[in-house]
Coordinates of C-alpha atoms in Angstrom, one line a residue:
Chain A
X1 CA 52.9 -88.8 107.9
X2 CA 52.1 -86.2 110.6
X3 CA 52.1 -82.5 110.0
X4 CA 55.3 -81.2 111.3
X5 CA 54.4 -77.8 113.3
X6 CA 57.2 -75.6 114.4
X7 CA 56.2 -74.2 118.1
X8 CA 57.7 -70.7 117.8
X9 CA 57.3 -68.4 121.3
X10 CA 59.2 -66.7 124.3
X11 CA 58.7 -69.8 125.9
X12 CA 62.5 -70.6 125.5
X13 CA 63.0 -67.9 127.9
X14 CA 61.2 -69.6 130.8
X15 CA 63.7 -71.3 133.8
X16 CA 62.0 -74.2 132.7
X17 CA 61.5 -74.3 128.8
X18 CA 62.9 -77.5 128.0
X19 CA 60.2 -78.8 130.4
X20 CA 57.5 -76.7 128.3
X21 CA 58.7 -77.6 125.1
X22 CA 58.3 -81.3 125.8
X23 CA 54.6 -80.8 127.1
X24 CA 53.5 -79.2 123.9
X25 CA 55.3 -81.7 121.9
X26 CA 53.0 -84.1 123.7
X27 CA 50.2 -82.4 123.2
X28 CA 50.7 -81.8 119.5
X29 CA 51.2 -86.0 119.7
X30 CA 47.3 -86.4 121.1
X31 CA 46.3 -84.0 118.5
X32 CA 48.3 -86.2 116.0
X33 CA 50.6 -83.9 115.1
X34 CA 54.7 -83.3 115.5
X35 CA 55.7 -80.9 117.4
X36 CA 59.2 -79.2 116.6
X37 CA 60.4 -77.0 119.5
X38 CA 63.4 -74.5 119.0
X39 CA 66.6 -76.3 120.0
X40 CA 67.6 -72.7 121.7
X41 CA 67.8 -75.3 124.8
X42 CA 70.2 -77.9 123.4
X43 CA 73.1 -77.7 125.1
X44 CA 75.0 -78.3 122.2
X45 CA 73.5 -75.8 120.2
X46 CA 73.1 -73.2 122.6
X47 CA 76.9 -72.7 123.4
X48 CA 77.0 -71.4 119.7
X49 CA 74.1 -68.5 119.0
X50 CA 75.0 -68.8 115.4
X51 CA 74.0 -71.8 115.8
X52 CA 70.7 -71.7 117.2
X53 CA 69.8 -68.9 114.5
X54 CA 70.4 -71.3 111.8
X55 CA 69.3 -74.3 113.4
X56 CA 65.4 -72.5 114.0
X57 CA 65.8 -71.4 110.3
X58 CA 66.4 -74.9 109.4
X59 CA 63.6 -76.1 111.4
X60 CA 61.5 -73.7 109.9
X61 CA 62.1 -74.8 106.2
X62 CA 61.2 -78.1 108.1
X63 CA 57.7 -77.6 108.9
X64 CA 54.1 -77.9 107.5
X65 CA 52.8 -75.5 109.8
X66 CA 54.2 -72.2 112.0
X67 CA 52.1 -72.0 115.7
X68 CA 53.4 -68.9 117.5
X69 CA 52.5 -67.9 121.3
X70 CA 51.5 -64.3 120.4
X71 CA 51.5 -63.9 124.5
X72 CA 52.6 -60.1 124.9
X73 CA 56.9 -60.4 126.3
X74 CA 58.5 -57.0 127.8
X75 CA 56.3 -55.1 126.5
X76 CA 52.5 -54.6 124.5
X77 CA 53.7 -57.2 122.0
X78 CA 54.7 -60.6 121.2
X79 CA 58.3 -61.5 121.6
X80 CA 60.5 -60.2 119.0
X81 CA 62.2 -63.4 118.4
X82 CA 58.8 -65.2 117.6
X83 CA 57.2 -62.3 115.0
X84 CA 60.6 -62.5 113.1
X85 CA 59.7 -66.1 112.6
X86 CA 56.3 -65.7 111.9
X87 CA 57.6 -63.4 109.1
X88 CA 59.8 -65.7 107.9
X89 CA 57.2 -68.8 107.5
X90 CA 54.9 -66.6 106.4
X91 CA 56.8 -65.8 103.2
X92 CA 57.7 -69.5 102.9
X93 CA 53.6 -69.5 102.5
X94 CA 53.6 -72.0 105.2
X95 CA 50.2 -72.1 107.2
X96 CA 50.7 -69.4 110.3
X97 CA 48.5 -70.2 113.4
X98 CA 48.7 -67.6 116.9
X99 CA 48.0 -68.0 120.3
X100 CA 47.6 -66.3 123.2
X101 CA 46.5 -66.3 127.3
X102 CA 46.0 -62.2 127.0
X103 CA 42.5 -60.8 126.1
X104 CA 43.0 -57.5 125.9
X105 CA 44.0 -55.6 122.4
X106 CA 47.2 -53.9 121.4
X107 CA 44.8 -50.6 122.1
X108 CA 44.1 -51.7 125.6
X109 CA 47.4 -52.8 126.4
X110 CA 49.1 -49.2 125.1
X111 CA 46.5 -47.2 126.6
X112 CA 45.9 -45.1 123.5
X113 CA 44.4 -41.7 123.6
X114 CA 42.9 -39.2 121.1
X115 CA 44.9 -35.8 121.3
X116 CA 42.8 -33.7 124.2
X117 CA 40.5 -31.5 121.3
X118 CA 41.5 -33.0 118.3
X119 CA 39.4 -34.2 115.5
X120 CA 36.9 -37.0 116.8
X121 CA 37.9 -40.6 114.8
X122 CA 41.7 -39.3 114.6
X123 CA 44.6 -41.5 115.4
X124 CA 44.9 -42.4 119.1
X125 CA 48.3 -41.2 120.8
X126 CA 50.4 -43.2 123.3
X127 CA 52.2 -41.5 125.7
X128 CA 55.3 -40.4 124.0
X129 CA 53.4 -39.0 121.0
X130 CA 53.4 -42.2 119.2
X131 CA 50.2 -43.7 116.8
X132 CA 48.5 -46.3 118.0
X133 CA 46.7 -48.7 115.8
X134 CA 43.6 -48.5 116.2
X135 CA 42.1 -51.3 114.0
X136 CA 40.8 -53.7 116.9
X137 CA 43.6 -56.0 116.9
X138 CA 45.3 -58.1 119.6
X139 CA 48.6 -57.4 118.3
X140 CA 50.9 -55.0 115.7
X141 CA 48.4 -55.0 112.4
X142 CA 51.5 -57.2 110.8
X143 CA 51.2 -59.7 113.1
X144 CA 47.8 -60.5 113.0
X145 CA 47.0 -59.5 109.2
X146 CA 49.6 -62.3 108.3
X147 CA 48.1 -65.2 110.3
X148 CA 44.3 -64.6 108.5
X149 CA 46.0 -64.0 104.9
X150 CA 47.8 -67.3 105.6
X151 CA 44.3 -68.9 106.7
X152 CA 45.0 -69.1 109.8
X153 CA 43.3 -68.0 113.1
X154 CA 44.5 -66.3 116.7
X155 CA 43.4 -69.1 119.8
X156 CA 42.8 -66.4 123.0
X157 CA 41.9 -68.3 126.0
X158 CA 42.3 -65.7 129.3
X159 CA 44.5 -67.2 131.7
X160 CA 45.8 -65.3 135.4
X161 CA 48.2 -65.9 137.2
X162 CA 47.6 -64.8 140.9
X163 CA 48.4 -63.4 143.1
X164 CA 50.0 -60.7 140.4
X165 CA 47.5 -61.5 137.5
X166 CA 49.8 -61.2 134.4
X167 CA 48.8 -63.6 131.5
X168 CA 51.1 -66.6 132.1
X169 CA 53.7 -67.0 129.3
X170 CA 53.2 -70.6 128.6
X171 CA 49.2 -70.3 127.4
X172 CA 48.8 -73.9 127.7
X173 CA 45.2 -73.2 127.4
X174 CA 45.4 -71.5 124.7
X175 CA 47.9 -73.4 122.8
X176 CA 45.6 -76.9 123.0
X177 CA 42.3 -74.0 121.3
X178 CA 44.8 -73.5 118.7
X179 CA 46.0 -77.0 117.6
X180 CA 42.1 -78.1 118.1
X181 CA 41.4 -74.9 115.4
X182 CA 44.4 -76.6 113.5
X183 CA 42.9 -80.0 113.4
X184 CA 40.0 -79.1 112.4
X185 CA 41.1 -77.1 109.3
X186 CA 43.0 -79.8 108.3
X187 CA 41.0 -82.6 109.0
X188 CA 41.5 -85.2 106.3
X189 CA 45.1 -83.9 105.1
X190 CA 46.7 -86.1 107.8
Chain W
X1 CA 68.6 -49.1 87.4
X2 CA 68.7 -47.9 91.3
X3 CA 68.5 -50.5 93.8
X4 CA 65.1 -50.3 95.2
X5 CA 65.6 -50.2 99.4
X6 CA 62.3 -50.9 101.6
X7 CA 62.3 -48.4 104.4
X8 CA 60.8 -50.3 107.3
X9 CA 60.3 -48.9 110.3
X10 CA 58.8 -47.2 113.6
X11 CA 58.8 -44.1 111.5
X12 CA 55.2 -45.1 110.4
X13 CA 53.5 -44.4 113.6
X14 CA 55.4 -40.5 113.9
X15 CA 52.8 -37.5 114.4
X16 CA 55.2 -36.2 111.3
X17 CA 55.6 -40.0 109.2
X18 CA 55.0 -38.7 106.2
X19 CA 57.6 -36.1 106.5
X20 CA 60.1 -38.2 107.5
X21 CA 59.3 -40.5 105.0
X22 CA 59.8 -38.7 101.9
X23 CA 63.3 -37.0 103.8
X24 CA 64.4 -40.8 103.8
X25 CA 63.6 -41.1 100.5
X26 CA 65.7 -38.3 99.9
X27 CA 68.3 -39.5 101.5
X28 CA 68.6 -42.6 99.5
X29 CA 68.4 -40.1 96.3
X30 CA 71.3 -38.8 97.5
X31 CA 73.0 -42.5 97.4
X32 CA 72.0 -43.1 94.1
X33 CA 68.6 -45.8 95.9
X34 CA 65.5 -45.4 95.5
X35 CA 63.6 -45.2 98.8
X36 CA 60.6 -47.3 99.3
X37 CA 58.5 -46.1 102.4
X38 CA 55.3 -48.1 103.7
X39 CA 52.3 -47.2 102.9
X40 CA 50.8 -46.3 106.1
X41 CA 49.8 -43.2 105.8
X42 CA 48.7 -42.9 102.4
X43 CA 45.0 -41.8 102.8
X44 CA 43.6 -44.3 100.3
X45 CA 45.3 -47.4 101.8
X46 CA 45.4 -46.6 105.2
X47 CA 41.4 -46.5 105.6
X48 CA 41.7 -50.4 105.5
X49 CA 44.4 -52.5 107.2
X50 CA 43.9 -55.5 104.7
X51 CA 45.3 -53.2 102.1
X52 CA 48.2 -51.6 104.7
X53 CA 49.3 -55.0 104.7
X54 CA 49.2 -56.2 101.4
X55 CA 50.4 -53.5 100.1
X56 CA 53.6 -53.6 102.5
X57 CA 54.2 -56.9 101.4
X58 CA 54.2 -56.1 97.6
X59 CA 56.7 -53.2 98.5
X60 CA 58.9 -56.1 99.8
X61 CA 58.8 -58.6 96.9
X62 CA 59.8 -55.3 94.5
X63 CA 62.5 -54.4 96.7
X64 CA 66.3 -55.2 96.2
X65 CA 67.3 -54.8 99.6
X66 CA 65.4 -54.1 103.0
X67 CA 66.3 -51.8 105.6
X68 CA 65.2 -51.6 109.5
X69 CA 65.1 -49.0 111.8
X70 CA 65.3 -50.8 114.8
X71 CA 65.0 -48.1 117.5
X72 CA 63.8 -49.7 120.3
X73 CA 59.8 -48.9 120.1
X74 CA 57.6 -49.8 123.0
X75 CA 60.1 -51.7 125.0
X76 CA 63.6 -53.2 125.2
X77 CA 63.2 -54.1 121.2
X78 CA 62.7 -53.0 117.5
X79 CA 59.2 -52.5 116.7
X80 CA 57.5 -55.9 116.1
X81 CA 55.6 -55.0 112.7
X82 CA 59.8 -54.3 111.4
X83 CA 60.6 -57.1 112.7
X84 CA 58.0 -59.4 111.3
X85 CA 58.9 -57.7 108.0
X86 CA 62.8 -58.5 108.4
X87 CA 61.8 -62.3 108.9
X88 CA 59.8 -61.9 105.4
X89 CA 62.4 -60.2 103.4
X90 CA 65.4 -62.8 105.3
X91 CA 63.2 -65.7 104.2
X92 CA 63.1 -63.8 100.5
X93 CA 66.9 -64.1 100.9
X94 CA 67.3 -60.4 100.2
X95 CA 69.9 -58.2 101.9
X96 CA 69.0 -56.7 105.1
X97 CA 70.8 -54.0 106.8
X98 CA 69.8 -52.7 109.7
X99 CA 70.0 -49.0 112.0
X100 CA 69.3 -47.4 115.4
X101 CA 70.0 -44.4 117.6
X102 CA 70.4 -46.3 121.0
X103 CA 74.1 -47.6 121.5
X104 CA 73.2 -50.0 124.3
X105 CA 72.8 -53.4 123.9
X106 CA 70.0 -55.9 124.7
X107 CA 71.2 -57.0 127.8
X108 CA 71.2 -53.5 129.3
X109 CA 68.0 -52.2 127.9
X110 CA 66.6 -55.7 129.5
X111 CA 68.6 -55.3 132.9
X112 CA 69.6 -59.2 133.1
X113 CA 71.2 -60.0 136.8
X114 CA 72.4 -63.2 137.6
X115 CA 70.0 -65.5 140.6
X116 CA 71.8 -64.6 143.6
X117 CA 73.9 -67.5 144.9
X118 CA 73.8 -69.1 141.2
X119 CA 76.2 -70.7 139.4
X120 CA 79.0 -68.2 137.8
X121 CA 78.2 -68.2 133.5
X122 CA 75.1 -69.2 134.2
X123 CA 72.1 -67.6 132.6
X124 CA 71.0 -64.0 133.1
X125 CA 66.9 -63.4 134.1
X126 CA 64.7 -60.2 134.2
X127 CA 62.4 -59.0 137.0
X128 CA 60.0 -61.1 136.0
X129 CA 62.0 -64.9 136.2
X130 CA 62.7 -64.7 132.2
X131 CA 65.7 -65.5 131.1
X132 CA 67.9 -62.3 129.2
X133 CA 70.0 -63.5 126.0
X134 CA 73.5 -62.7 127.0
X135 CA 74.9 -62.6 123.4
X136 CA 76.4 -59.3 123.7
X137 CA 73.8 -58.3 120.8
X138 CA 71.7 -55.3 119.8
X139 CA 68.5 -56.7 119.9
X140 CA 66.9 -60.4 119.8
X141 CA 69.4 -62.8 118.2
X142 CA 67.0 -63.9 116.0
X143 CA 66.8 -60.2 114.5
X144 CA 70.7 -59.2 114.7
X145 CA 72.3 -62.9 113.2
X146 CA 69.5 -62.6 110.4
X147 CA 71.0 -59.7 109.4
X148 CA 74.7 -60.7 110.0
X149 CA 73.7 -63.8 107.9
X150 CA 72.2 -61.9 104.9
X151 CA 75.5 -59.8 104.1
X152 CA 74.4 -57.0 105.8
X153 CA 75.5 -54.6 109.1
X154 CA 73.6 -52.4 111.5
X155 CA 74.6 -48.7 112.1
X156 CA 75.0 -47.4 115.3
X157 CA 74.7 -43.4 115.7
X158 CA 73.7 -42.6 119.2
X159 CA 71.3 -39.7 119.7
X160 CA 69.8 -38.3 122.4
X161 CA 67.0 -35.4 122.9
X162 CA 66.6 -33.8 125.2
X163 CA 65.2 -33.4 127.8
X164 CA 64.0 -36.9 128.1
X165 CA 67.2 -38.0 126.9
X166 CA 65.5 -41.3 125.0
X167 CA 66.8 -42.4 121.3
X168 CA 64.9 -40.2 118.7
X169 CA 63.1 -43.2 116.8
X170 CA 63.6 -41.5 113.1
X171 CA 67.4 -42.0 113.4
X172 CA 68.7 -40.2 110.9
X173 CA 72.3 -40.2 111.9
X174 CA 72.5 -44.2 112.0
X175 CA 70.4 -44.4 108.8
X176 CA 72.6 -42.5 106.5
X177 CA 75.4 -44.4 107.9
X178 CA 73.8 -47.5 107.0
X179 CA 73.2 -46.4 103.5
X180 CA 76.6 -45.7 103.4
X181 CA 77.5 -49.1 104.1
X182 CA 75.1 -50.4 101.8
X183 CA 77.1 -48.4 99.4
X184 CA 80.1 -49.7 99.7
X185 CA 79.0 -53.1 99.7
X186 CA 77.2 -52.7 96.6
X187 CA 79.7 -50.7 94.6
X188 CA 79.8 -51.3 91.0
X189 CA 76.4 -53.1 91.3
X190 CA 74.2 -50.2 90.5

């Protein structure tokens, strides 16, 4: 029996996701794995959103494993949609694996800075006069604190897009570091 | 016994989070709950971000009931560390209710349009090619039908300040709403 791994990221929002989905369900397949990607693309399940929401919980309970493109969507963090997931398998105590195609850290990415004559090693400020964390992580501390107390690990390989450079939402590159860190954790247990 | 409520929330990264956590708390005494706010800023704890996190997630095993400010924080969604948390205490299958002071919906924080010369119903996409859920919800579907699923409701209290006019993230207004819900739906229970 293959390790069922559920493929949770914003990568049902792409024009072509069902296209994406399939590719990473074939990679999973070299890797020896099973690859379960959100049915938000079904056409029968997608009429109904209800639907979808239960039918990704389902899939959830389904799986071995939780791999989750941490790629930052609309904003300095992961897509919503996928850190609700990664919440949810990680209280299942299923395995949680990230990965991304952005370097940078959540610090980089908010562009925090210490209040002009405060303390020196006080918080860092964004620019609305929120905190930022400042604890060298590539994502909200929640987010990445889970995958490592799950035994997990966070695949970064860089990838640009030109000509306007963003990291591309897909992280193909990043996805196949991940299910090689995967494989080799559980080398043996298949 | 009080139900014990987990506060989650943006309200951790305030210049003034501690103060509006213990006026929370508070407010839930005045409901009868007892208010459980993360431990963030508590000066032993928040010198190590293994222990922010663990002790977050021991809040929300001893909790009854979770509740999620989910002001928009950093872009068109709730902050992703309450949102990781609301897939944890979902998966728990405790009651989540949730609250925010912005009244619009996902769609217009996200600024869908159609592709020019598409198909009518088809799907909506952002500036960037993604596609925009057009499910006439709050936030991600994946956050809202959680808590729709769970028994619970979110509170809408729209706030502005001024002069910048943006949704004051502590949201008092919507908050004391939703513990008013959550106190009728638990009446006789405590």
């Amino acid at each position: 029996m293959s390790l069922k791994i559920y493929l949770a990221g914003p990568d049902v929002f792409l024009a072509d996701a069902r296209r994406v989905g399939m590719r990473k369900e074939q990679i999973c397949r070299e890797f020896g794995f099973e690859g379960l990607f959100p049915l938000d693309g079904d056409a029968a399940v997608a009429a109904d959103h209800v639907k979808i929401f239960r039918a990704n919980c389902l899939l959830m309970h389904r799986a071995d494993i939780g791999v989750f493109n941490l790629t930052p969507f609309r904003g300095p963090s992961a897509d919503p949609g996928t850190v609700f997931e990664l919440g949810f398998m990680f209280a299942l105590n299923k395995p949680v694996f990230g990965y991304t195609s952005s370097a940078a850290d959540y610090l980089q990415r908010v562009h925090g800075v210490p209040v002009p004559g405060g303390e020196p090693n006080s918080r860092l400020w964004d620019c609305n006069g929120y905190a930022v964390e400042d604890f060298g992580l590539s994502d909200n501390l929640m987010v990445v604190q889970a995958i490592r107390d799950s035994g997990g690990s966070i695949a970064v390989v860089e990838e640009k897009v030109e000509p306007a450079g963003g990291a591309p939402l897909a992280a193909f590159e990043a996805f196949r570091a991940c299910l090689k860190d995967i494989s080799e954790t559980y080398r043996g247990h298949r």
